[in-house]
Amino acid sequence: MAHVFYRSSGRAQLIDFFLAGIVLIALVLGGCGDGDDGDDGPPGPPGEPGSGVGVDISNATELTAQITDVTVSSPPVVNFQLSDENGGPVRNLPASSISFTFTKLIPGANGEASKWQSYINRIEQPGVGTGTQPQTQATTENGADGSLTDNGDGTYSYTFATDVTNVTTPVPVSWQPSLTHRASFEIRGFAPVTNPVYDFRPSDGSTSGLFTREIVKTDTCNVCHENLSLHGGARFETQQCVACHNPGSTDANSGNSVDFKQMVHKIHRGEELPSVVAGTDYCIYGFNDSMHCYGEVVFPQDIRNCSNCHDSSDTDTPEAANWYTVPTIEGCGSCHDDMNFATGKNHAENDLGLGIVADNSQCVGCHASSPDSRLEVRQAHRMILQEEAERFSYNILDIQFGGLGTAPLVTFSITDPTNGDLPYDLATAPEILESNLRLTTGWSTTDYFNDGSTSSPAQPDRTDIIVGGALNPAAITNGNGSYTLAANIIPAGTAVPITGSGVVTIEGHPAVDIGGEVTEVGPTTAAEFFAITDSSPVARREAVDIARCQNCHQKLSLHGDNRNDNINACVVCHNPDATDINRRPAPPTADGKAEESVDFKWLIHKLHAADIVVYGFGGSLHDFSHVAYPQRINNCTACHTDDGFYPVDDSQVLATTISTGLDPTTPLDDVNITANTAACSSCHTDSAAAAHMQQNGGSMDACQAANGLVTVRVDTCGLGGTLGPTISEACNVCHGPGSLADVAVTHDIN
């Protein structure tokens, strides 16, 4: 969910996740009556094997699995049941379609972390890559290797081929029945099955009072990944992942550990992994020696935010605090992989051997024993810039507007929430005086277009609060910690009439002193609406939920920390009439275009779908063609509000400019894509989809008049152009709520 951006080499790859939902319901076993009160007849002939009650597994569209019991006398025996989407029993599971794991949990001691150890292992031989030595890997046991019994009523029993009480090959694993053990399985070839796990203590069969190691849970991963699905779509649960991805497992082809904590940390640090920065890609070889490299992964938030995945306040993950209470060479060295603990290189503040660590018993002394020490793990991972940003709150207190041709008078303050909301003196506060603090004014909230502004195409006007390192002399000091400043004039007599309501934002990055170094931080951008011709202010529609963006991004901060955590600060600039034409160098550019739309609905969809190149400040190139989104691109509610993905009323929402024409200061000669077509075609790029949209009123070559009327482009748009047929999109007829092809249904939106 996600939201991690994975950049893969070559063409963009979108991580493909299974789309079927998994419904967790209890199995209900019901008796079957024949509806006849007469005497029982003679017994019938025996049925075919596996022809009991319930449905055949090949006919089930959803599967739920539950392990009901595990016993160990020599080989373990696992009893389990399968049910379908209606809660009915599922039969005829082929033995070759199920695979089992069996592990024990070894408690940590002397600084070592607890760890899972599989009883089922194999030796992998190096075949490709840089690895040269055979390596041990935990693995699964296929159901065809042991004995699977189908009881014909949705219940099954499996007897392992592996005698876990006597494992000597390929590596010896001692039998310790007093420890916590875990059995799990996966099923392939049918509807996806959430992997069931069964934790118990073999010595007494108890499932309660067990020693545990719950560090991260699947639901946390799915905040970005939506439906964590790996290894061909059969493994979904982190509790099963650790059965194979434990400390004893190594990829022979690369020589890299596939221990869960090491591998996942390295994958998510990606392009910032020290070894990758130094020039060595991080790769793991999978099925059929397929190479998977993660050196271009971009984690969309601060990697130091360990509690984002390891939430110690969650009762489902009681050991999540291990990231700071049990520091280890393996765990810490996975992200800090430029450290050589044996020699001390990069581990201390110098290379004099002061950071030599013989084993994990020495880690706690520096990194977990003193909460106030800068070496304590949480202290070392503090996100100081984010903490400093919390010292600033931008507050728009009032907006007075006298009508077109005048400037809104904005009363505002900047306060410190960490100090009782004490107002900053903007004339003296050094943090403010070194900032680029300013007001931004945009119009109209029906759909921003900013016609008549001093910044084209379609950009809002800006008024500096700080000018030349001093408070703007036009600002009025009100004596109560607030200030009043006139924003830019909202013009009258524009080519496109300005009506409705407008918006004012406060944006900018204060400059704070951190350890003697002045550094910019990004407080949350403020936005407030005001009436232009409306009787009272009307806010812009909300189609995107910023909290859902933050699920992956944690802190959505862009444009040099100027605009943060506020969608209204995005859409006032990224509006339908805006392009990057003033930033883009002359063609040929990276994509061979003269300009690119930066309309929010176009830009963000294409960015997440890895299909856009835009130019920013100073002509800086932003090529998103290698972005890979960590979940289904069609799970619209990962970003949108619960209904914000439906087709819009194209009489209210502007068409998206793809060419600003001869005069970038006016939208009237722009070439446009109609509103819904712009949103949908940003992901649906094939010719069949384009044809469908155009057959239903959409256009990718349209003109839009001052009154909003959209017409087919005949020659040129605007003054002197030929007026073509009027067009209007009919998307809601089929794709609106409850319609024949409701977007929520066709996109399988969660």
XYZ file of C-alpha atoms in Angstrom:
750
model
C 0.000 0.000 0.000
C 2.749 1.962 -0.108
C 3.143 3.802 -0.466
C 7.518 2.460 -1.274
C 8.499 3.407 -4.785
C 10.461 0.656 -6.425
C 12.548 1.692 -9.387
C 13.578 -1.234 -11.533
C 16.182 -1.327 -14.282
C 14.966 -0.956 -17.857
C 11.293 -0.476 -18.422
C 9.116 0.331 -15.457
C 7.766 -2.630 -13.585
C 4.669 -2.433 -11.437
C 4.661 -4.899 -8.603
C 1.740 -7.233 -9.365
C -0.368 -8.285 -6.474
C -3.260 -10.738 -6.431
C -6.530 -8.895 -6.520
C -8.847 -11.342 -4.759
C -9.975 -10.317 -1.250
C -9.552 -12.835 1.556
C -12.618 -13.058 3.804
C -11.821 -14.439 7.271
C -14.912 -16.329 8.537
C -15.458 -19.290 10.809
C -16.225 -22.625 9.194
C -19.768 -23.747 9.870
C -20.364 -27.466 9.561
C -24.043 -28.120 8.953
C -26.047 -31.312 8.714
C -27.756 -32.118 5.437
C -31.370 -33.288 5.457
C -33.188 -34.983 2.587
C -36.507 -33.256 3.268
C -38.345 -36.662 3.572
C -39.878 -37.924 6.817
C -40.266 -41.487 5.549
C -38.251 -44.553 6.544
C -34.618 -44.680 5.654
C -33.875 -46.733 2.583
C -31.038 -49.245 2.239
C -27.472 -47.850 2.194
C -26.360 -46.607 -1.214
C -23.174 -47.612 -2.991
C -19.951 -45.964 -1.769
C -19.147 -42.635 -3.451
C -16.060 -41.745 -5.393
C -13.048 -40.757 -3.300
C -13.233 -37.125 -2.224
C -16.867 -36.749 -3.308
C -18.163 -35.577 0.085
C -20.069 -32.435 1.016
C -19.049 -28.957 -0.037
C -17.466 -27.662 -3.203
C -14.553 -28.804 -5.258
C -11.532 -26.577 -4.651
C -11.362 -25.685 -8.338
C -14.820 -24.065 -8.059
C -14.082 -21.921 -5.009
C -13.525 -18.236 -5.810
C -12.221 -17.518 -2.307
C -10.502 -19.808 0.166
C -10.052 -19.517 3.909
C -7.709 -21.881 5.727
C -7.393 -22.688 9.399
C -5.020 -25.043 11.179
C -7.013 -26.636 14.005
C -4.380 -28.799 15.660
C -0.777 -29.976 15.418
C 0.652 -32.974 17.211
C 4.176 -34.368 17.194
C 5.021 -37.942 18.083
C 7.697 -38.324 15.450
C 6.674 -36.682 12.143
C 4.238 -33.832 12.905
C 0.560 -34.237 12.038
C -1.306 -31.090 10.997
C -5.094 -31.001 10.999
C -6.684 -28.185 9.037
C -9.848 -27.135 7.258
C -10.687 -25.188 4.109
C -13.823 -23.169 3.448
C -15.075 -21.240 0.433
C -16.484 -17.757 0.005
C -19.811 -18.885 1.519
C -18.233 -20.573 4.526
C -18.873 -24.018 3.045
C -16.356 -26.869 3.155
C -13.876 -27.280 0.314
C -12.704 -30.699 -0.809
C -10.356 -32.313 -3.339
C -7.209 -30.380 -2.494
C -4.397 -32.066 -4.466
C -1.457 -32.999 -2.248
C 1.006 -31.461 -4.689
C -0.714 -28.055 -4.378
C 0.039 -27.541 -0.692
C 3.398 -26.965 1.013
C 4.177 -26.813 4.716
C 6.706 -25.142 6.990
C 7.711 -26.201 10.481
C 9.888 -23.999 12.691
C 10.947 -23.394 16.289
C 11.557 -20.088 18.036
C 14.896 -19.900 19.841
C 15.017 -17.253 22.596
C 17.828 -14.725 22.498
C 20.623 -14.609 25.062
C 23.785 -12.574 25.643
C 22.650 -9.827 23.288
C 21.445 -12.181 20.564
C 17.941 -11.631 19.215
C 15.422 -14.433 19.303
C 15.200 -16.259 15.990
C 13.116 -18.713 14.041
C 14.817 -21.906 12.924
C 13.324 -24.181 10.281
C 13.466 -27.949 10.608
C 13.155 -28.239 6.834
C 16.221 -27.066 4.932
C 18.092 -27.580 1.705
C 21.525 -26.805 0.279
C 21.483 -24.425 -2.667
C 24.356 -24.622 -5.140
C 25.623 -21.392 -6.730
C 24.734 -21.278 -10.415
C 24.805 -17.624 -11.463
C 25.874 -14.375 -9.833
C 28.875 -13.706 -7.638
C 28.283 -16.462 -5.070
C 30.821 -19.284 -4.987
C 29.813 -21.449 -2.011
C 26.854 -23.785 -1.407
C 24.497 -22.298 1.155
C 21.831 -23.526 3.542
C 18.285 -22.353 2.915
C 15.119 -23.000 4.865
C 12.394 -24.355 2.626
C 8.981 -26.009 2.554
C 7.808 -29.594 2.403
C 5.415 -30.370 -0.427
C 2.212 -32.215 0.468
C 3.085 -34.995 -1.984
C 6.181 -35.808 0.079
C 4.197 -36.759 3.158
C 0.685 -38.117 3.515
C -2.391 -35.928 2.945
C -5.810 -37.235 3.953
C -8.932 -35.543 2.573
C -11.883 -36.297 4.856
C -14.350 -35.097 2.228
C -15.941 -32.528 4.524
C -13.466 -29.686 4.220
C -11.151 -31.097 6.864
C -7.742 -32.566 6.123
C -4.860 -34.192 7.908
C -1.250 -34.052 6.808
C 1.577 -36.204 8.169
C 5.009 -34.765 7.456
C 7.670 -36.771 5.691
C 10.231 -34.993 7.878
C 10.743 -36.458 11.347
C 11.369 -33.187 13.182
C 12.508 -35.068 16.284
C 15.540 -36.364 14.413
C 16.788 -33.865 11.819
C 20.413 -34.466 10.880
C 20.550 -33.463 7.195
C 21.255 -31.332 5.301
C 22.040 -29.538 8.584
C 21.305 -30.830 12.082
C 18.419 -29.159 13.917
C 17.878 -30.212 17.529
C 14.416 -31.114 18.750
C 13.410 -28.787 21.596
C 9.742 -29.497 22.389
C 9.578 -26.962 25.240
C 10.104 -24.059 22.801
C 7.423 -22.271 20.780
C 6.902 -24.000 17.422
C 5.002 -22.851 14.350
C 3.346 -24.770 11.533
C 2.071 -23.060 8.421
C 1.200 -23.798 4.814
C 0.568 -22.287 1.414
C -1.678 -23.457 -1.435
C -0.955 -22.867 -5.117
C -3.021 -23.175 -8.276
C -6.376 -22.111 -6.850
C -7.916 -19.017 -5.280
C -5.380 -17.232 -3.041
C -5.260 -18.417 0.562
C -4.078 -16.307 3.475
C -1.385 -18.452 5.069
C -2.639 -19.910 8.355
C -0.149 -20.213 11.203
C -0.391 -22.362 14.293
C 1.860 -21.579 17.253
C 2.108 -24.158 20.018
C 4.434 -25.851 22.493
C 4.930 -29.518 21.574
C 5.848 -30.586 25.107
C 2.314 -30.005 26.375
C 0.398 -28.998 23.233
C -0.426 -25.585 24.702
C -1.209 -22.612 22.444
C -1.219 -20.023 25.243
C 1.498 -18.463 27.374
C 4.019 -18.916 24.567
C 7.281 -17.077 24.080
C 6.760 -14.906 20.985
C 8.616 -12.891 18.372
C 6.048 -10.636 16.714
C 8.071 -7.785 15.236
C 5.965 -6.611 12.303
C 2.546 -7.660 11.059
C 1.153 -8.057 7.583
C -1.473 -5.335 8.012
C 1.305 -2.817 8.627
C 3.060 -3.831 5.417
C -0.225 -3.647 3.561
C -0.655 0.021 4.413
C 1.624 0.545 1.404
C 1.512 -2.823 -0.319
C -2.276 -3.329 -0.094
C -1.958 -7.102 -0.344
C 1.551 -8.361 0.281
C 1.852 -11.216 -2.189
C 5.139 -12.875 -3.052
C 6.650 -16.023 -4.534
C 4.035 -16.442 -7.205
C 1.115 -15.243 -5.122
C 1.091 -18.011 -2.504
C 2.727 -16.298 0.462
C 0.961 -13.380 2.100
C 1.740 -13.389 5.809
C 4.850 -12.074 7.528
C 4.369 -14.819 10.111
C 5.015 -17.312 7.347
C 7.784 -15.299 5.696
C 10.049 -15.758 8.716
C 9.737 -19.553 8.490
C 12.092 -19.541 5.499
C 13.647 -16.094 5.801
C 15.448 -16.833 9.044
C 19.068 -16.196 10.082
C 20.288 -19.532 8.764
C 19.245 -18.885 5.165
C 21.535 -17.477 2.462
C 21.218 -16.985 -1.291
C 24.026 -19.042 -2.825
C 24.004 -17.095 -6.084
C 24.699 -13.719 -4.484
C 26.106 -14.726 -1.124
C 23.572 -12.401 0.528
C 21.598 -13.415 3.585
C 17.854 -13.780 3.083
C 17.196 -13.419 6.787
C 13.974 -11.394 6.921
C 15.313 -8.451 8.914
C 18.424 -8.113 6.792
C 16.760 -8.576 3.429
C 13.739 -6.331 4.052
C 15.825 -3.529 5.550
C 18.196 -3.604 2.592
C 15.383 -3.677 0.033
C 13.639 -0.679 1.555
C 16.800 1.368 1.923
C 17.471 0.643 -1.748
C 19.283 3.437 -3.532
C 20.474 4.919 -0.220
C 22.067 1.678 0.985
C 25.742 2.558 1.572
C 26.964 -0.378 -0.520
C 24.710 0.736 -3.385
C 25.920 4.323 -3.083
C 29.464 2.935 -3.298
C 28.613 1.189 -6.572
C 27.487 -2.352 -5.671
C 23.872 -3.183 -6.434
C 21.894 -5.207 -3.905
C 20.551 -8.328 -5.619
C 18.886 -11.584 -4.604
C 18.360 -14.557 -6.902
C 15.008 -16.284 -6.794
C 13.177 -19.080 -8.555
C 15.013 -20.407 -11.608
C 18.003 -18.217 -10.724
C 16.034 -15.067 -11.577
C 17.855 -11.939 -10.452
C 16.036 -9.273 -8.442
C 18.027 -6.075 -7.831
C 16.863 -3.331 -5.481
C 19.504 -0.656 -5.878
C 16.990 1.719 -7.452
C 14.324 1.322 -4.783
C 13.224 4.681 -3.417
C 11.606 4.546 -0.007
C 9.034 7.374 0.003
C 9.701 8.485 3.559
C 12.517 8.785 6.071
C 14.230 5.396 6.467
C 14.921 6.228 10.123
C 11.224 5.992 10.928
C 11.617 2.437 12.232
C 8.381 2.543 14.231
C 6.480 2.970 10.968
C 6.841 -0.787 10.476
C 7.724 -1.785 14.044
C 4.864 -0.394 16.125
C 5.494 -1.207 19.780
C 2.114 0.287 20.758
C 0.303 -2.405 18.759
C -0.717 -5.336 20.941
C -0.348 -7.633 17.933
C 3.393 -6.898 17.797
C 4.606 -7.022 21.423
C 8.245 -7.428 20.345
C 8.206 -4.514 17.889
C 10.400 -2.530 20.291
C 13.252 -4.959 19.622
C 14.546 -2.494 17.022
C 15.844 -0.335 19.843
C 15.930 -2.700 22.849
C 17.836 -5.523 21.132
C 20.339 -3.908 18.727
C 22.374 -6.477 16.800
C 25.099 -6.563 14.192
C 22.703 -8.253 11.788
C 19.770 -5.897 12.282
C 21.690 -2.612 12.380
C 24.264 -3.718 9.818
C 21.534 -4.407 7.277
C 20.914 -0.673 6.755
C 24.384 0.450 7.817
C 26.129 -2.043 5.577
C 29.278 0.043 5.233
C 30.206 -0.790 8.811
C 32.838 -3.440 9.489
C 32.182 -4.503 13.049
C 35.247 -6.732 13.140
C 37.624 -3.852 12.392
C 35.501 -0.963 13.654
C 35.571 0.824 10.312
C 32.709 3.330 10.027
C 31.338 2.135 13.360
C 33.042 4.744 15.508
C 33.704 8.383 14.833
C 37.141 7.426 13.559
C 38.864 4.364 12.152
C 41.159 3.711 15.116
C 39.487 0.458 16.055
C 37.316 2.001 18.745
C 34.211 0.537 17.168
C 35.346 -3.112 17.138
C 32.485 -5.425 18.145
C 33.200 -9.078 18.781
C 29.548 -10.159 19.089
C 26.063 -8.899 19.818
C 26.594 -8.909 23.569
C 28.531 -5.663 23.176
C 25.786 -3.746 21.353
C 23.455 -3.069 24.273
C 26.078 -1.229 26.305
C 26.213 1.738 23.936
C 22.965 1.547 22.022
C 20.245 0.497 24.447
C 21.393 1.092 28.025
C 20.961 4.872 28.292
C 17.852 6.520 26.764
C 19.470 9.949 26.974
C 22.627 8.975 25.123
C 22.921 10.153 21.541
C 24.046 6.583 20.760
C 20.812 5.050 22.032
C 19.031 3.654 18.983
C 15.988 5.919 19.199
C 18.171 8.971 19.725
C 20.370 8.031 16.785
C 17.282 7.626 14.586
C 15.586 10.877 15.561
C 14.239 12.814 12.581
C 15.409 16.204 13.762
C 14.127 18.161 10.766
C 10.615 16.846 11.279
C 10.812 17.600 14.981
C 11.962 21.130 14.248
C 9.161 21.630 11.720
C 6.662 20.973 14.521
C 7.796 24.250 16.124
C 5.936 26.196 13.446
C 2.214 26.475 12.827
C 0.967 28.648 9.952
C -2.399 30.192 10.810
C -4.656 32.156 8.440
C -6.999 34.001 10.789
C -9.068 36.123 8.405
C -9.378 37.131 4.749
C -11.171 40.314 3.711
C -11.887 40.792 0.012
C -13.447 43.867 -1.552
C -14.119 42.551 -5.039
C -12.364 42.019 -8.348
C -9.615 44.522 -9.002
C -8.646 44.572 -5.319
C -6.299 42.492 -3.211
C -7.422 40.152 -0.415
C -6.292 41.385 3.008
C -4.941 38.377 4.849
C -4.533 38.299 8.632
C -2.239 35.546 9.810
C 0.153 34.412 12.502
C 2.954 31.928 12.920
C 3.030 30.231 16.293
C 5.005 27.564 18.148
C 2.791 24.596 19.111
C 5.635 23.165 21.197
C 5.632 26.317 23.340
C 1.986 27.004 24.085
C 1.359 28.420 20.590
C 3.473 31.442 21.390
C 3.488 33.735 18.323
C 6.745 34.435 16.518
C 7.795 38.035 16.086
C 8.201 38.023 12.323
C 10.326 41.159 12.413
C 12.978 39.613 14.660
C 12.714 35.808 14.696
C 15.834 34.567 12.870
C 14.103 31.361 11.763
C 11.516 33.444 9.918
C 13.834 36.122 8.583
C 15.946 33.492 6.836
C 12.909 31.814 5.306
C 11.138 32.393 2.007
C 7.758 32.731 3.684
C 4.958 33.935 1.386
C 1.250 34.053 0.646
C -0.094 32.307 -2.440
C -3.451 33.323 -3.907
C -5.404 31.219 -6.410
C -8.824 31.146 -8.065
C -11.444 29.734 -8.547
C -12.151 26.813 -6.236
C -14.611 25.232 -8.668
C -11.444 24.355 -10.573
C -8.331 26.516 -10.337
C -7.199 28.326 -13.494
C -5.688 31.581 -12.135
C -6.356 33.500 -15.349
C -4.927 37.004 -15.179
C -2.243 36.139 -12.634
C 1.266 37.517 -13.000
C 2.704 34.010 -13.413
C 1.771 31.962 -16.470
C 0.639 29.505 -17.469
C -2.119 29.389 -14.837
C 0.114 29.756 -11.789
C -1.160 31.507 -8.652
C 0.124 34.879 -7.531
C 2.594 35.096 -4.662
C 3.263 37.800 -2.081
C 6.434 37.616 -0.008
C 6.021 37.923 3.750
C 9.792 38.182 4.117
C 11.569 40.486 1.641
C 15.358 40.708 1.590
C 15.697 39.167 5.046
C 13.167 41.527 6.660
C 9.431 41.597 7.279
C 7.591 43.015 4.255
C 7.181 46.729 5.036
C 3.608 46.549 3.779
C 2.709 44.092 6.550
C 0.673 45.571 9.397
C 1.674 44.441 12.892
C -1.550 44.004 14.854
C 0.010 43.846 18.308
C -1.440 40.463 19.227
C 1.057 38.275 17.409
C -0.833 38.518 14.121
C -0.099 40.436 10.941
C -2.164 41.700 8.017
C -0.788 41.812 4.504
C -2.415 42.499 1.156
C -1.978 39.635 -1.265
C -1.846 40.187 -5.025
C -4.749 41.887 -6.781
C -7.336 39.547 -8.241
C -7.875 41.124 -11.647
C -11.112 42.179 -13.233
C -11.913 41.865 -16.913
C -9.965 38.656 -17.523
C -10.428 36.502 -20.619
C -12.014 33.862 -18.432
C -14.343 35.532 -15.910
C -13.298 35.055 -12.286
C -16.204 33.974 -10.120
C -16.898 31.768 -7.122
C -14.266 31.542 -4.366
C -10.508 31.703 -4.023
C -7.803 30.315 -1.767
C -4.863 31.752 0.161
C -2.029 29.567 1.372
C 0.992 30.244 3.583
C 4.018 28.325 2.412
C 7.738 28.415 2.968
C 10.539 26.850 4.959
C 11.858 28.431 8.156
C 15.598 28.115 8.693
C 16.640 26.586 12.018
C 20.024 26.160 13.632
C 20.824 22.487 14.208
C 24.212 21.929 15.744
C 25.578 25.160 14.311
C 24.269 24.497 10.822
C 21.330 26.469 9.445
C 18.870 24.053 7.857
C 15.468 24.519 6.236
C 12.437 22.690 7.638
C 8.953 22.234 6.238
C 5.933 22.987 8.452
C 2.475 22.049 7.248
C 1.216 24.489 4.625
C -1.902 26.435 5.620
C -4.834 27.033 3.253
C -7.986 29.079 3.715
C -10.831 29.892 1.309
C -12.575 33.222 0.723
C -15.573 34.343 -1.328
C -15.037 36.184 -4.611
C -18.593 36.294 -5.972
C -20.016 33.549 -3.756
C -22.103 34.625 -0.771
C -19.757 32.670 1.482
C -16.492 30.805 0.818
C -16.792 27.520 -1.053
C -13.917 25.070 -0.630
C -12.501 23.128 -3.537
C -13.840 19.602 -3.879
C -11.872 16.969 -1.960
C -11.060 13.965 -4.109
C -7.818 12.940 -2.383
C -7.284 12.178 1.296
C -3.904 13.491 2.480
C -3.906 10.930 5.317
C -3.892 8.169 2.707
C -0.939 9.757 0.953
C 0.853 9.805 4.294
C 0.352 6.058 4.707
C 3.296 5.661 2.372
C 4.914 9.079 2.440
C 4.614 9.824 6.174
C 5.273 13.483 5.373
C 4.376 14.693 1.889
C 6.932 17.448 1.378
C 7.786 18.883 -2.019
C 9.439 21.794 -3.766
C 12.254 22.243 -1.283
C 10.059 21.832 1.816
C 7.922 24.773 0.677
C 4.664 22.830 0.343
C 3.844 20.210 2.899
C 1.003 17.933 3.929
C -1.806 19.897 2.274
C -3.448 18.873 -1.001
C -4.865 22.394 -1.451
C -1.308 23.677 -1.677
C -0.750 21.195 -4.522
C -3.807 21.706 -6.689
C -3.681 25.510 -6.720
C -0.516 25.217 -8.844
C -1.106 21.792 -10.364
C -4.341 22.839 -12.015
C -5.846 21.857 -15.387
C -4.375 24.823 -17.299
C -0.829 24.433 -15.941
C 2.111 22.921 -17.836
C 5.888 22.863 -17.398
C 6.521 24.924 -20.548
C 8.405 27.687 -18.713
C 10.715 25.167 -17.019
C 11.359 22.935 -19.984
C 14.383 23.466 -22.252
C 13.855 23.485 -25.997
C 13.271 20.032 -27.555
C 14.650 17.518 -27.882
C 13.979 16.911 -24.192
C 13.976 13.624 -22.302
C 10.541 12.780 -23.695
C 10.743 14.794 -26.933
C 7.876 17.091 -25.937
C 7.580 20.845 -25.985
C 5.612 20.798 -22.718
C 3.883 18.444 -20.303
C 0.698 18.947 -18.328
C 1.218 19.200 -14.580
C -2.495 19.010 -13.810
C -2.707 17.083 -10.528
C -5.006 14.322 -11.777
C -2.760 13.782 -14.811
C 0.600 14.182 -13.099
C -0.002 12.051 -10.012
C -1.645 9.178 -11.878
C 1.158 9.106 -14.432
C 3.839 9.481 -11.785
C 2.579 6.448 -9.855
C 2.154 4.558 -13.124
C 5.765 5.379 -14.115
C 4.842 7.212 -17.289
C 5.851 10.879 -17.148
C 8.803 13.243 -17.466
C 8.461 16.806 -16.161
C 10.815 19.714 -15.700
C 10.959 21.754 -12.522
C 12.750 24.757 -11.118
C 15.822 25.751 -13.116
C 14.973 23.211 -15.810
C 15.645 20.288 -13.464
C 14.613 16.977 -14.999
C 12.246 14.695 -13.085
C 11.985 11.381 -14.909
C 9.462 9.076 -13.233
C 9.592 6.358 -15.876
C 11.366 3.971 -13.497
C 8.995 4.395 -10.573
C 7.270 1.181 -9.595
C 4.255 1.438 -7.353
C 4.136 -1.127 -4.503
C 0.514 -2.147 -5.030
C -2.215 -2.294 -7.659
C -2.345 0.928 -9.605
C -6.142 0.574 -9.826
C -6.724 0.558 -6.074
C -7.949 4.148 -6.260
C -8.797 4.514 -2.565
C -5.136 4.136 -1.661
C -5.094 7.901 -2.378
C -8.649 9.000 -3.097
C -11.507 9.551 -0.697
C -14.089 6.782 -0.643
C -15.915 8.288 -3.608
C -13.285 10.648 -5.007
C -12.388 8.386 -7.916
C -15.742 8.549 -9.700
C -16.152 10.493 -12.967
C -16.569 14.222 -12.437
C -19.108 16.611 -13.899
C -17.165 17.927 -16.891
C -19.261 21.076 -16.917
C -17.683 21.969 -13.565
C -14.164 20.537 -13.927
C -11.864 22.056 -16.543
C -10.273 20.175 -19.398
C -6.548 19.494 -19.042
C -4.157 21.585 -21.144
C -1.625 19.643 -23.209
C -0.506 22.622 -25.297
C -0.638 26.255 -24.181
C -0.896 27.520 -27.755
C 0.637 30.760 -28.978
C -0.228 32.782 -25.879
C 0.589 31.025 -22.581
C -1.028 33.856 -20.604
C -4.539 32.799 -21.650
C -6.133 29.339 -21.631
C -8.453 30.147 -24.535
C -6.033 28.991 -27.243
C -4.973 25.881 -25.309
C -5.365 22.370 -26.720
C -6.957 20.139 -24.103
C -7.948 16.663 -23.018
C -11.443 16.563 -21.557
C -11.570 16.220 -17.784
C -12.474 12.558 -17.243
C -10.514 11.424 -20.262
C -7.437 13.114 -18.794
C -7.831 11.267 -15.491
C -8.574 7.865 -17.017
C -6.148 7.997 -19.930
C -3.294 8.838 -17.560
C -3.397 5.153 -16.551
C -5.356 3.581 -19.409
C -2.938 4.423 -22.213
C -3.862 1.807 -24.821
C -5.603 2.674 -28.068
C -8.741 0.671 -27.231
C -9.256 2.685 -24.054
C -8.710 5.927 -25.958
C -11.268 4.897 -28.556
C -13.787 4.028 -25.847
C -13.386 7.417 -24.183
C -13.749 9.294 -27.454
C -16.814 7.294 -28.433
C -18.456 8.451 -25.202
C -17.845 12.174 -25.464
C -14.197 12.424 -24.472
C -11.515 14.080 -26.540
C -7.742 14.338 -26.525
C -7.790 17.267 -28.942
C -10.318 19.793 -27.690
C -10.769 23.535 -27.209
C -12.404 25.175 -24.201
C -14.133 28.542 -24.375
C -14.325 31.209 -21.678
C -17.758 29.925 -20.636
C -16.351 26.419 -20.167
C -17.898 25.010 -23.345
C -15.710 22.243 -24.802
C -15.563 21.717 -28.557
C -13.665 19.503 -30.953
C -10.567 21.277 -32.290
C -10.860 21.915 -36.028
C -7.790 24.089 -36.710
C -6.747 26.329 -33.821
C -8.342 27.100 -30.504
C -9.273 30.586 -29.418
C -9.461 33.776 -31.457
C -9.598 33.079 -35.200
C -10.120 29.355 -34.778
C -12.985 27.366 -36.257
C -15.586 26.317 -33.704
C -16.083 22.542 -33.838
C -18.899 20.388 -32.446
C -19.659 20.701 -28.750
C -18.721 17.643 -26.733
C -19.683 16.402 -23.279
C -18.448 13.280 -21.536
C -21.010 10.628 -20.617
C -18.748 8.656 -18.269
C -21.099 8.606 -15.289
C -23.803 6.816 -17.266
C -21.825 3.582 -17.103
C -19.085 4.260 -14.571
C -20.887 6.176 -11.820
C -21.936 4.689 -8.459
C -24.196 1.674 -8.906
C -23.947 1.807 -12.698
C -23.337 -1.040 -15.101
C -19.563 -0.596 -14.975
C -19.211 1.132 -11.601
C -15.551 2.161 -11.251
C -15.392 0.718 -7.732
C -16.417 -2.675 -9.093
C -14.364 -2.699 -12.288
C -11.267 -1.595 -10.367
C -11.933 -4.024 -7.494
C -11.399 -1.173 -5.071
C -10.823 -2.018 -1.426
